[in-house]
CSV table of C-alpha atoms and ligand atoms in Angstrom, one decimal:
chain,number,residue,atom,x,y,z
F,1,UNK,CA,0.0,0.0,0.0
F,2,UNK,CA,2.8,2.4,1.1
F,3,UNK,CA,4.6,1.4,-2.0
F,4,UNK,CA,1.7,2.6,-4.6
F,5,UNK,CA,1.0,6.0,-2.6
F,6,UNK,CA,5.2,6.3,-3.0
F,7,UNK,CA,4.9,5.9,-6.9
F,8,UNK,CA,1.6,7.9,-6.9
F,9,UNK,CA,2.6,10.3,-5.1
F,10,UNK,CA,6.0,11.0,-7.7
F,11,UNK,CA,3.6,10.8,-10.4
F,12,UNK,CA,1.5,13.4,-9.2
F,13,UNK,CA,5.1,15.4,-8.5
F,14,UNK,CA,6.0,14.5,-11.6
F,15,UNK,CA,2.7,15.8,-13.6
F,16,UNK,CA,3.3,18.9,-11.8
F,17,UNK,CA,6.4,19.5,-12.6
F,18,UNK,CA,5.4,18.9,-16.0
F,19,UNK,CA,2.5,20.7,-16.3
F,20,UNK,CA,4.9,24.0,-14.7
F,21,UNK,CA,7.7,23.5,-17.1
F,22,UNK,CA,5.0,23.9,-20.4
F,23,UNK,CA,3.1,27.1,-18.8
F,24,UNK,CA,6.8,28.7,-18.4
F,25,UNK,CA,8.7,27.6,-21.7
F,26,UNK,CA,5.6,27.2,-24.4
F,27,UNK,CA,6.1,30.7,-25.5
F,28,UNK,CA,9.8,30.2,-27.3
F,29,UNK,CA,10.9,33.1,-29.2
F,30,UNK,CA,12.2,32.7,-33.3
F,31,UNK,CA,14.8,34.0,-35.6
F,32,UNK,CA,14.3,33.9,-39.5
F,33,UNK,CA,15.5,36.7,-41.7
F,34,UNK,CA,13.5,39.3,-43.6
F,35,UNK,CA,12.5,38.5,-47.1
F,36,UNK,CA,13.8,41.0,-48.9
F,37,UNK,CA,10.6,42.3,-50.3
F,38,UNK,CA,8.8,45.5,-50.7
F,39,UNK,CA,5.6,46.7,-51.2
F,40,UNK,CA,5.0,48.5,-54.4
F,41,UNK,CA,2.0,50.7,-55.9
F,42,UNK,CA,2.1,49.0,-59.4
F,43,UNK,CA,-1.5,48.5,-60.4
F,44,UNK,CA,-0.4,44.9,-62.3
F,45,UNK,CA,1.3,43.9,-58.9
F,46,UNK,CA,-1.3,45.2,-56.8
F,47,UNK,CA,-3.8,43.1,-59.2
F,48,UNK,CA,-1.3,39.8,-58.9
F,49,UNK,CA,-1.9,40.1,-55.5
F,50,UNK,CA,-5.5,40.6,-54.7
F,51,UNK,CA,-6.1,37.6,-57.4
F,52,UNK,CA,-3.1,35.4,-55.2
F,53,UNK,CA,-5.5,36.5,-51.9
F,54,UNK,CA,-8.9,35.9,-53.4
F,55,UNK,CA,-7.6,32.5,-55.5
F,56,UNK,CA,-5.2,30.5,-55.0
F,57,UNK,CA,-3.5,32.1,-51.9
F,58,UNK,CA,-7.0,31.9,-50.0
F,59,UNK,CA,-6.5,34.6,-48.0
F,60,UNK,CA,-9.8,35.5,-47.9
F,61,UNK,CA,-11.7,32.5,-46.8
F,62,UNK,CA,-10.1,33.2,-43.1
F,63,UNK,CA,-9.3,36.4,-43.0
F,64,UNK,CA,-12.7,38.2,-42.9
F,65,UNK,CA,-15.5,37.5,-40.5
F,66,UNK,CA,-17.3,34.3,-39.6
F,67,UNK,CA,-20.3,35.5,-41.2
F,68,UNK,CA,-19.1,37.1,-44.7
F,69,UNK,CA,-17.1,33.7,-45.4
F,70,UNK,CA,-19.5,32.4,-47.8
F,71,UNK,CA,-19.5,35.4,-49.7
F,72,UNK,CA,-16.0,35.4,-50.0
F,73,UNK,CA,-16.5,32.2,-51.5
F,74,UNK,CA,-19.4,33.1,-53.6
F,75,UNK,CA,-16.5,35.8,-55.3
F,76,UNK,CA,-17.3,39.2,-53.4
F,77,UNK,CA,-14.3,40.5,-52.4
F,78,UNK,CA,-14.6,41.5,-48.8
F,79,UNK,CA,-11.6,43.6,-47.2
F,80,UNK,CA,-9.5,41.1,-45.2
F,81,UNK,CA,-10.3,42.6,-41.7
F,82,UNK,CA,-10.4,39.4,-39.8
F,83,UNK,CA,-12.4,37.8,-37.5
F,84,UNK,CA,-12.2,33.4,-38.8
F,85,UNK,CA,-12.1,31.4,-35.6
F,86,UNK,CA,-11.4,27.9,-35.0
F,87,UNK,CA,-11.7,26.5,-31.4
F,88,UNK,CA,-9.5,22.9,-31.6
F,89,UNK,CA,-8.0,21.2,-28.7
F,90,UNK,CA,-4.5,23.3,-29.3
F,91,UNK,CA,-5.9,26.6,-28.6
F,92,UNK,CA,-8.4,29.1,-29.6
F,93,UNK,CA,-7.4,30.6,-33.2
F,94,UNK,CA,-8.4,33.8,-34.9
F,95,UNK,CA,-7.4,35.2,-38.2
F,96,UNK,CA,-6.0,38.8,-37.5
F,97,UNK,CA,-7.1,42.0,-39.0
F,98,UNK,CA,-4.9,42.4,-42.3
F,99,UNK,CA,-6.3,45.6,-43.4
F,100,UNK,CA,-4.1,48.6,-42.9
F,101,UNK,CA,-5.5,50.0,-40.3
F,102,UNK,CA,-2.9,51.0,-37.5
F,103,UNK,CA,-4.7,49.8,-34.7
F,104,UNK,CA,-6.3,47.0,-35.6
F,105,UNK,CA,-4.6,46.1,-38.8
F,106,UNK,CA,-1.3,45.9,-40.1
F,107,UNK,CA,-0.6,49.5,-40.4
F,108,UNK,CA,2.2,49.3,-38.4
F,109,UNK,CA,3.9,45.9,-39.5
F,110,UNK,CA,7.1,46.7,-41.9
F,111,UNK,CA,6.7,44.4,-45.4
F,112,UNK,CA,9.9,42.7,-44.2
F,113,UNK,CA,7.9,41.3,-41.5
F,114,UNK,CA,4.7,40.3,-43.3
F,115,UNK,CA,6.8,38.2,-45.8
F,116,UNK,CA,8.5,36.7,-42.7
F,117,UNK,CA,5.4,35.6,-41.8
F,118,UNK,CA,4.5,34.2,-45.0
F,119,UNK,CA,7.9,32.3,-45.7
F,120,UNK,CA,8.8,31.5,-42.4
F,121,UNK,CA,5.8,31.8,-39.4
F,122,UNK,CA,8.1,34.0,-37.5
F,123,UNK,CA,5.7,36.7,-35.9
F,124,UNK,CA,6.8,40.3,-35.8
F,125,UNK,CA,7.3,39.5,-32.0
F,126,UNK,CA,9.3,36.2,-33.0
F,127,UNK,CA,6.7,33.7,-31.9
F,128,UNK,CA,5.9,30.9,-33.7
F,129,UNK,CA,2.6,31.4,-36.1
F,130,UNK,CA,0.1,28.5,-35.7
F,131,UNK,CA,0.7,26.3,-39.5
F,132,UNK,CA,-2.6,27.5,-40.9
F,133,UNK,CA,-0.3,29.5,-43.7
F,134,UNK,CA,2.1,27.4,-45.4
F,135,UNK,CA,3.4,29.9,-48.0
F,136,UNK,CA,7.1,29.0,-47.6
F,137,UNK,CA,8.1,28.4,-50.9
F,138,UNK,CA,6.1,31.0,-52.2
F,139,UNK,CA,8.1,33.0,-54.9
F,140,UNK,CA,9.6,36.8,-54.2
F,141,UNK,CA,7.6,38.2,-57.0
F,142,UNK,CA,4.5,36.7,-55.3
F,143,UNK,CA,5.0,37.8,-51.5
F,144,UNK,CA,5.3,41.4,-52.7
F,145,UNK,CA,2.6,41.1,-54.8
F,146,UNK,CA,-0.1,40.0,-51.9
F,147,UNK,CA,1.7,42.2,-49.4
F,148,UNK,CA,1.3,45.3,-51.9
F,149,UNK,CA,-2.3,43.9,-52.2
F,150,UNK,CA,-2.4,44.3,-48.9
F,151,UNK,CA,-1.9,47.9,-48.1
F,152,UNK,CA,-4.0,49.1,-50.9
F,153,UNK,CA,-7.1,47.5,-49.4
F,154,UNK,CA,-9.0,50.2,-47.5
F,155,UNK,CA,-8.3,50.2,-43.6
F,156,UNK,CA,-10.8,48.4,-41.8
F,157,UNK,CA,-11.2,49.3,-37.9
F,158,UNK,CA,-11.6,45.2,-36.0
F,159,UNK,CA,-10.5,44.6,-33.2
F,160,UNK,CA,-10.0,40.7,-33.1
F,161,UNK,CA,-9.2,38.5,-30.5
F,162,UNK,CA,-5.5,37.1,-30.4
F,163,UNK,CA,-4.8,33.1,-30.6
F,164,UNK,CA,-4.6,31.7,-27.3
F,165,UNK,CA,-3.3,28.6,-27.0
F,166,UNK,CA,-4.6,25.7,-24.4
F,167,UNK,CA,-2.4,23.5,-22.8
F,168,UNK,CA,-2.1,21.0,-25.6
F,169,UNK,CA,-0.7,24.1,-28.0
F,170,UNK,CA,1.4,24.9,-25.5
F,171,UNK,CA,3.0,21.4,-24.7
F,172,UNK,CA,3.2,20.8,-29.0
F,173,UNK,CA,5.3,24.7,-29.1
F,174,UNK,CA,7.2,23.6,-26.1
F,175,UNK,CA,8.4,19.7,-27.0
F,176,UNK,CA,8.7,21.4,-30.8
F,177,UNK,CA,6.0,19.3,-32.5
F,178,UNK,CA,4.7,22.7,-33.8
F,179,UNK,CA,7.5,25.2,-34.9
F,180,UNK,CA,8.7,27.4,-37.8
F,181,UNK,CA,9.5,25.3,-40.3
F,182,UNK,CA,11.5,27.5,-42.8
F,183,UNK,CA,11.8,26.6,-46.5
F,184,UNK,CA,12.9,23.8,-48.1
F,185,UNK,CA,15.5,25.4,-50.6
F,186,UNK,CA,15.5,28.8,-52.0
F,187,UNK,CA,12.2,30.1,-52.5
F,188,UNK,CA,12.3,31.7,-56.2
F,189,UNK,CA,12.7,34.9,-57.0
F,190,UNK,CA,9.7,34.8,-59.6
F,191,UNK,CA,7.9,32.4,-61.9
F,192,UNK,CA,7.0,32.6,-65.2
F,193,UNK,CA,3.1,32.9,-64.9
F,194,UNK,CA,1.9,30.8,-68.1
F,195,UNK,CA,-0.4,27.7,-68.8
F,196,UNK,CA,2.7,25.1,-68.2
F,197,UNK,CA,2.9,22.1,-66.2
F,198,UNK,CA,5.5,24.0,-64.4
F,199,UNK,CA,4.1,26.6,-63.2
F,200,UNK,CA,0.7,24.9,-62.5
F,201,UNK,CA,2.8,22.2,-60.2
F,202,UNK,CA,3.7,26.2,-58.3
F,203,UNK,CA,0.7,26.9,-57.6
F,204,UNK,CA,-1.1,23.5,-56.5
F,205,UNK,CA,2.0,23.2,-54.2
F,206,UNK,CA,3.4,26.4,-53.1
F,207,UNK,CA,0.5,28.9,-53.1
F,208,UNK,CA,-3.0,26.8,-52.8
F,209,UNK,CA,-0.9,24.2,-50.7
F,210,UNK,CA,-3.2,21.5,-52.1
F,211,UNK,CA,-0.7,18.7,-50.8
U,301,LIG,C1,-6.7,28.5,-43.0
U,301,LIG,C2,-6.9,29.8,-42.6
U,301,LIG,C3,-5.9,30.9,-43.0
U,301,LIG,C4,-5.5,31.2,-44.3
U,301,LIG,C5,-5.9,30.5,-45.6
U,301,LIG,C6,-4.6,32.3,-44.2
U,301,LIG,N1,-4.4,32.7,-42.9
U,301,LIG,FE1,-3.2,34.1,-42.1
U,301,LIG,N2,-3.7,33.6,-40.2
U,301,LIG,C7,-4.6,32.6,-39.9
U,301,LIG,C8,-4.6,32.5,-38.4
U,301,LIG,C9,-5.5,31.5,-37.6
U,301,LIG,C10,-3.7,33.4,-37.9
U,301,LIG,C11,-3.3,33.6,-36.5
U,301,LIG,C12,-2.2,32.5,-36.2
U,301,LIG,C13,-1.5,32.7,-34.8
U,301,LIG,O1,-1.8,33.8,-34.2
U,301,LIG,O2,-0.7,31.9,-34.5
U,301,LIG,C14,-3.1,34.1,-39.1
U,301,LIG,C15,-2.1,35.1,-39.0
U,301,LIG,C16,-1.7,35.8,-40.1
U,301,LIG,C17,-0.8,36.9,-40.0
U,301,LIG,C18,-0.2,37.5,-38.7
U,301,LIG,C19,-0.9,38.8,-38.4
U,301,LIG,C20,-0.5,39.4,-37.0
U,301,LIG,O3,-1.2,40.4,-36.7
U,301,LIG,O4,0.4,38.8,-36.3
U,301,LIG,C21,-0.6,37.4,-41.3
U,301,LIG,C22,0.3,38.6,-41.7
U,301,LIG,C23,-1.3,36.6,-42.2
U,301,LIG,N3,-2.0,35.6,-41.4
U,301,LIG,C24,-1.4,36.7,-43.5
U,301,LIG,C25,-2.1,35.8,-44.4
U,301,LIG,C26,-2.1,36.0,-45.8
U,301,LIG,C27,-1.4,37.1,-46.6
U,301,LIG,C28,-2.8,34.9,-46.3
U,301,LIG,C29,-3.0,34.6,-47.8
U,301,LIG,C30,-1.8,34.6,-48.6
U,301,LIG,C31,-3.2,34.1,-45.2
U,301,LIG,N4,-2.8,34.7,-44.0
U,301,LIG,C32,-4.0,33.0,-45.3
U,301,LIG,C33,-5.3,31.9,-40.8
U,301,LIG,C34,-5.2,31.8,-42.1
């Protein structure tokens, strides 16, 4: 009997300890580098862009409120001011403002650290961005484009709640299951956009992540 309340008792210790360790290390902090991108007024980029967010990129079928989802899908194209939320067993997630709005938005995010974002989920405070967004080999040409798309879109004031992990996001960040996985080689520096295999196999895999 004394025997089992021993081991129970280090268990519970051991839980504990455990259970400290996560609260206190889950938030790690990251280093990638700046893309070396930067946003540009060009009416052809701007228009790469916004069809990158609408299309392939998807941008818009989290980034705007729960309720205007469907007519982002139904081809209305609905500033990107937020508000998608997804309540799984790792945490509470919620698709930020991306509108260039200064409180609420992106207004005062540089385009280095919107691309880093993109390429790397590296947050502009260095914290790992849940995977929703794999964009990492996503080419130069193409980051600039969507992040010029971007700060043309009209600034939408919403306030949005931040991600907050649970306990089960915050023991996947600590033990690394879930961290920024960087690219694979060197993401390119543009593609040539034209009805080949080629740059079809770019899209499917490195913009609509269809893998
Ligand atoms: C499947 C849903 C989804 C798609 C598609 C998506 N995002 Fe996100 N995005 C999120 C979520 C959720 C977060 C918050 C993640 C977190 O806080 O860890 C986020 C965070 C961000 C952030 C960080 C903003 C901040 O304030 O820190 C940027 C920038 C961003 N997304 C840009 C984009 C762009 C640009 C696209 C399209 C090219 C895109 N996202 C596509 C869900 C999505």
């Amino acid at each position: 009997m004394k025997i089992i309340l021993r081991i129970l008792a280090v268990l519970v210790v051991l839980i504990a300890g455990l259970v400290v360790y996560v609260q206190v290390a889950w938030n790690k902090k990251f280093e990638a580098p700046y893309p070396d991108i930067k946003a540009s007024t060009d009416s052809a980029v701007i228009a790469r862009g916004k069809y990158l967010a609408y299309g392939p990129a998807h941008c818009g079928t989290c980034h705007v409120p729960m309720d205007k989802i469907m007519d982002v899908e139904g081809g209305e194209l609905i500033p990107l001011s937020g508000g998608w939320e997804l309540d799984i067993p790792p945490g509470e997630m919620h698709a930020p403002n991306l509108t260039p709005d200064m409180e609420t938005g992106i207004g005062k995010m540089t385009d280095g650290e919107l691309a880093r974002i993109m390429r790397y989920m590296v947050g502009s405070d260095g914290r790992c961005i849940f995977p929703f967004m794999p964009f990492a080999e996503m080419s130069d040409a193409d980051l600039t484009a969507i992040v010029s798309y971007l700060r043309s879109q009209p600034a939408v004031k919403h306030e949005v709640k931040r991600t907050e992990m649970k306990f089960l996001g915050k023991a996947l960040l600590t033990f690394g299951a879930i961290k920024p996985t960087g690219t694979k080689g060197t993401p390119p520096k543009s593609v040539v956009i034209d009805s080949t295999a080629e740059y079809g196999k770019y899209l499917a895999n490195s913009v609509a992540n269809c893998l």
